[in-house]
């Protein structure tokens, strides 16, 4: 069972509330059900006010803070249905459809040039950090005045990985291949187990993602990507087959490309394999590309609206975090 499939079967928000209310009774009985509820349903809030926490930590990091990064997008902007220009930052949205019939694949591309690397920010569901805290990508985006957003790595589904957001360390449990966005505009794939969050911040890392795998190495499709397991903490967490996908690609310093592939909707979009996603990123000119959370979580938001059509149902699933550009 894939991580996406595991989460697909989680209860909806209303049912989660009902289940959470019964957790105390269930826990007293012990057993696997109690463990599963606690692990995958019950919210575990570690930081209740992330905005305040980031502000308090700003003096401990170097360079641009999240507050000044937000200010960099405050100049007069020109926005259309598919584009956004503010200063020397710009976003261009396009839709691509390939194939036919049940083999049709539809995906959405955001070509993004940033005036400063810290213009790309991160936000958490409910402005809180912890496990099982979720909101839709659109809701998180709107709460942060985002003009553009994609779903993040669903850090809240796991308790491992290095989580650095807006220059602040939230988790330091290296476990897999991560992606690091640096303040100077460079973006690198790295091995989380060979470093620490503190060292990364000292080297100028602004944001990290912890999912994977890397899709492209020096512009070539990475080997073994069809066999990668993102998590080993519960069941079979492979992410193979044709699935909805979200990926980040790097074309040059401060020049990124974000792709959301819809899937599980025959006739509209079947989804793609990991290799198919790598091929898309390569065709867009990316030299480095990285897979992040997919399935029903795969979402692109622009200028107040949902861009893609998740699972062919135009309905978003909750996620724990987003990457966004403020409007």
XYZ file of C-alpha atoms in Angstrom, residues 2-326:
325
model
C 1.434 3.373 -1.013
C 1.589 6.374 1.339
C -0.889 8.081 -0.950
C -3.221 5.088 -0.825
C -2.864 4.818 2.917
C -3.933 8.420 3.351
C -6.670 8.046 0.741
C -8.419 5.665 3.083
C -8.171 7.926 6.077
C -11.485 9.243 7.383
C -12.704 12.647 6.216
C -12.548 15.674 8.491
C -15.933 15.140 10.105
C -15.296 11.466 10.736
C -11.828 12.253 12.080
C -13.421 14.563 14.658
C -15.815 11.820 15.760
C -13.056 9.245 15.924
C -10.748 11.596 17.793
C -13.441 12.100 20.432
C -13.533 8.361 21.023
C -9.782 7.879 21.128
C -9.568 8.057 24.933
C -11.908 5.083 25.237
C -10.128 3.220 22.478
C -6.719 3.807 23.987
C -7.858 2.347 27.279
C -8.641 -0.866 25.424
C -5.204 -0.913 23.802
C -4.431 -2.796 20.613
C -3.704 -2.013 16.999
C -6.793 0.161 16.497
C -5.725 2.542 19.244
C -2.219 2.731 17.799
C -3.500 3.424 14.284
C -5.838 6.168 15.461
C -3.118 7.838 17.457
C -0.583 7.515 14.656
C -2.683 8.528 11.652
C -5.756 10.439 12.900
C -5.229 12.244 16.200
C -3.534 15.615 15.871
C -0.247 15.975 17.727
C 0.543 19.692 17.856
C 4.151 20.474 18.667
C 4.086 24.193 17.802
C 0.672 25.861 17.910
C 1.662 29.253 16.443
C 4.249 28.764 13.743
C 4.198 32.418 12.668
C 5.172 33.533 16.167
C 7.756 30.768 16.427
C 9.400 31.742 13.139
C 9.470 35.377 14.227
C 11.122 34.407 17.507
C 13.737 32.359 15.667
C 14.525 34.969 13.009
C 17.385 36.417 15.033
C 19.056 33.017 15.196
C 19.388 32.629 11.420
C 21.405 34.581 8.881
C 20.335 36.561 5.863
C 16.792 37.393 4.827
C 13.996 36.569 7.259
C 10.558 35.331 6.299
C 9.191 38.791 7.064
C 11.502 40.566 4.629
C 10.920 37.837 2.060
C 7.198 38.595 2.191
C 7.955 42.283 1.713
C 9.850 41.500 -1.505
C 6.595 40.525 -3.234
C 4.698 43.643 -2.174
C 5.473 45.736 -5.270
C 2.749 46.398 -7.831
C 1.841 43.142 -9.539
C 0.259 42.402 -12.903
C -1.912 39.293 -12.896
C -3.803 37.448 -15.634
C -5.605 34.106 -15.596
C -2.321 32.316 -16.272
C 0.453 34.708 -15.291
C 1.787 36.900 -12.520
C 4.559 39.498 -12.681
C 5.828 41.422 -9.673
C 9.164 43.181 -9.891
C 11.585 40.676 -11.366
C 9.542 37.663 -10.234
C 7.116 36.031 -12.633
C 4.873 32.978 -12.804
C 3.455 31.413 -15.955
C 0.848 28.627 -15.786
C 0.188 26.208 -18.654
C -1.887 23.066 -19.204
C -0.629 20.049 -21.133
C -2.695 17.085 -22.348
C -1.174 14.023 -24.012
C -2.519 10.677 -25.189
C -6.138 9.725 -25.757
C -8.927 7.681 -24.215
C -7.991 5.958 -20.982
C -4.337 6.775 -21.684
C -4.946 10.531 -21.563
C -2.645 12.374 -19.166
C -3.295 15.963 -18.103
C -0.781 17.991 -16.155
C -0.177 21.584 -15.138
C 3.097 23.462 -15.301
C 4.122 26.568 -13.400
C 7.300 28.175 -14.730
C 8.592 30.417 -11.947
C 11.393 32.974 -11.933
C 12.099 34.513 -8.519
C 13.605 37.896 -7.761
C 15.003 36.366 -4.569
C 15.109 32.740 -3.475
C 13.381 33.545 -0.190
C 10.300 34.690 -2.120
C 9.403 30.987 -2.220
C 8.043 30.264 1.230
C 6.398 27.458 3.149
C 3.324 27.362 5.366
C 1.735 24.716 7.590
C -1.903 23.729 7.980
C -3.602 25.740 10.737
C -0.300 27.611 11.221
C 0.683 24.673 13.424
C 3.505 22.137 13.311
C 3.027 18.487 14.262
C 1.506 15.247 13.045
C -1.913 14.743 11.393
C -2.692 18.471 11.141
C -4.291 19.095 7.755
C -6.036 21.705 5.631
C -6.474 21.938 1.884
C -3.762 23.566 -0.178
C -6.220 26.338 -1.093
C -7.104 27.040 2.536
C -3.457 27.272 3.578
C -2.692 29.431 0.543
C -5.545 31.832 1.269
C -4.533 32.119 4.934
C -1.078 33.224 3.776
C -2.165 35.575 0.957
C -0.512 33.340 -1.615
C -0.823 34.057 -5.310
C 0.639 30.631 -6.146
C 0.950 27.407 -4.167
C 1.476 23.685 -4.489
C 1.109 20.961 -1.896
C 4.260 20.208 0.069
C 5.798 16.934 1.241
C 3.060 16.025 3.769
C 5.679 16.128 6.533
C 2.885 15.532 9.077
C 2.310 11.972 7.871
C 5.690 10.942 9.293
C 7.932 11.741 12.227
C 11.234 11.549 10.343
C 13.046 13.778 7.885
C 14.751 17.145 8.042
C 12.155 19.931 8.063
C 13.535 23.450 7.593
C 10.982 26.041 6.558
C 11.560 29.749 5.960
C 15.025 29.388 7.471
C 13.786 27.815 10.713
C 14.413 24.252 11.904
C 11.317 22.240 12.827
C 12.592 18.644 12.688
C 16.016 17.057 12.523
C 15.568 13.317 11.942
C 17.461 12.528 8.757
C 16.014 9.470 7.025
C 15.932 9.789 3.225
C 16.902 11.757 0.140
C 15.863 15.373 0.639
C 15.730 18.567 -1.388
C 17.294 21.794 -0.121
C 16.472 25.294 -1.369
C 19.312 27.713 -0.601
C 19.075 31.459 -0.046
C 21.388 32.082 -3.009
C 18.908 30.493 -5.431
C 20.564 27.109 -5.807
C 18.622 23.911 -5.129
C 20.259 20.570 -4.335
C 19.262 16.977 -3.682
C 21.073 15.684 -0.593
C 21.323 12.701 1.762
C 19.596 13.649 5.027
C 21.511 11.015 6.965
C 24.892 12.660 6.320
C 24.157 16.092 7.775
C 22.055 17.967 10.332
C 19.418 20.658 10.118
C 21.686 23.063 11.958
C 24.491 22.529 9.501
C 22.158 23.067 6.560
C 20.871 26.361 7.976
C 24.451 27.479 8.583
C 25.182 26.716 4.919
C 22.297 28.928 3.812
C 19.377 26.514 3.399
C 16.017 28.289 3.366
C 13.573 25.395 2.840
C 13.787 21.617 2.671
C 11.462 18.916 1.385
C 11.632 15.342 2.637
C 9.922 12.907 0.273
C 11.574 11.940 -3.022
C 13.022 10.346 -4.888
C 15.237 12.532 -7.022
C 13.972 12.249 -10.589
C 16.850 13.742 -12.567
C 20.595 13.674 -11.978
C 22.439 16.264 -14.078
C 19.558 16.284 -16.511
C 19.363 12.492 -16.899
C 16.568 10.273 -15.556
C 17.746 8.865 -12.225
C 18.239 5.122 -11.952
C 16.079 2.954 -9.708
C 13.266 5.450 -9.235
C 10.587 2.815 -9.805
C 11.765 0.885 -6.730
C 12.053 3.641 -4.120
C 10.231 3.441 -0.794
C 9.684 6.815 0.871
C 8.710 5.410 4.260
C 9.358 2.160 6.075
C 7.519 2.999 9.289
C 4.225 1.308 8.379
C 3.358 -1.279 5.770
C 4.530 -1.023 2.165
C 5.199 2.596 1.353
C 6.257 2.243 -2.254
C 4.926 4.855 -4.655
C 4.866 2.980 -7.930
C 2.429 2.781 -10.816
C 0.479 5.492 -12.623
C -0.424 8.034 -9.979
C -1.253 11.725 -9.561
C 2.107 13.422 -8.948
C 3.666 16.685 -7.819
C 7.266 17.573 -8.623
C 9.720 20.447 -8.378
C 12.319 21.024 -11.077
C 15.325 23.334 -11.251
C 16.224 24.970 -14.544
C 18.693 27.543 -13.191
C 19.344 29.624 -10.079
C 15.998 31.153 -9.027
C 14.324 29.528 -12.048
C 12.020 26.697 -11.018
C 9.329 24.617 -12.629
C 6.472 23.025 -10.660
C 4.380 20.224 -12.142
C 1.126 18.706 -10.921
C -0.108 15.635 -12.806
C -3.717 14.608 -12.274
C -4.577 10.924 -12.206
C -6.915 8.065 -11.330
C -9.500 9.543 -13.700
C -9.736 7.532 -16.970
C -10.511 9.686 -19.971
C -9.261 12.830 -18.230
C -5.942 11.808 -16.744
C -4.534 8.397 -15.875
C -1.535 9.701 -13.953
C 2.093 8.813 -14.636
C 4.784 6.504 -13.351
C 7.847 7.895 -11.628
C 9.796 7.525 -14.880
C 6.985 9.295 -16.748
C 7.231 12.178 -14.286
C 10.995 12.325 -14.770
C 10.481 12.461 -18.535
C 8.092 15.409 -18.137
C 10.579 17.306 -15.982
C 13.407 16.570 -18.402
C 11.305 17.815 -21.319
C 10.714 21.088 -19.472
C 14.443 21.710 -19.264
C 15.027 20.814 -15.633
C 18.478 19.501 -14.717
C 17.423 18.501 -11.198
C 13.917 17.357 -10.277
C 12.365 15.935 -7.144
C 9.134 14.079 -6.451
C 6.951 15.218 -3.551
C 3.640 14.062 -2.128
C 1.121 12.895 -4.714
C -2.185 11.097 -4.961
C -5.168 13.131 -3.825
C -2.759 15.635 -2.277
C -1.423 16.793 -5.654
C -2.698 20.342 -5.953
C -1.813 23.583 -7.711
C -3.379 26.892 -6.672
C -3.151 30.211 -8.501
C -4.722 33.620 -8.007
C -7.522 32.451 -5.714
C -8.495 29.285 -7.574
C -7.658 25.613 -7.853
C -5.741 25.050 -11.112
C -5.878 21.272 -11.449
C -8.691 18.757 -10.947
C -7.620 16.371 -8.151
C -8.683 12.778 -8.850
C -11.056 14.150 -11.509
C -13.409 15.287 -8.752
C -12.353 18.957 -8.370
C -12.087 18.287 -4.655
C -8.970 18.819 -2.596
C -7.720 16.501 0.095
C -6.174 17.931 3.220
C -2.407 18.157 3.435
C -0.005 19.338 6.099
C 1.967 22.004 4.227
C 2.474 24.021 1.069
C 5.146 25.876 -0.862
C 3.899 29.269 -1.973
C 4.630 32.710 -3.355
C 2.901 35.605 -1.664
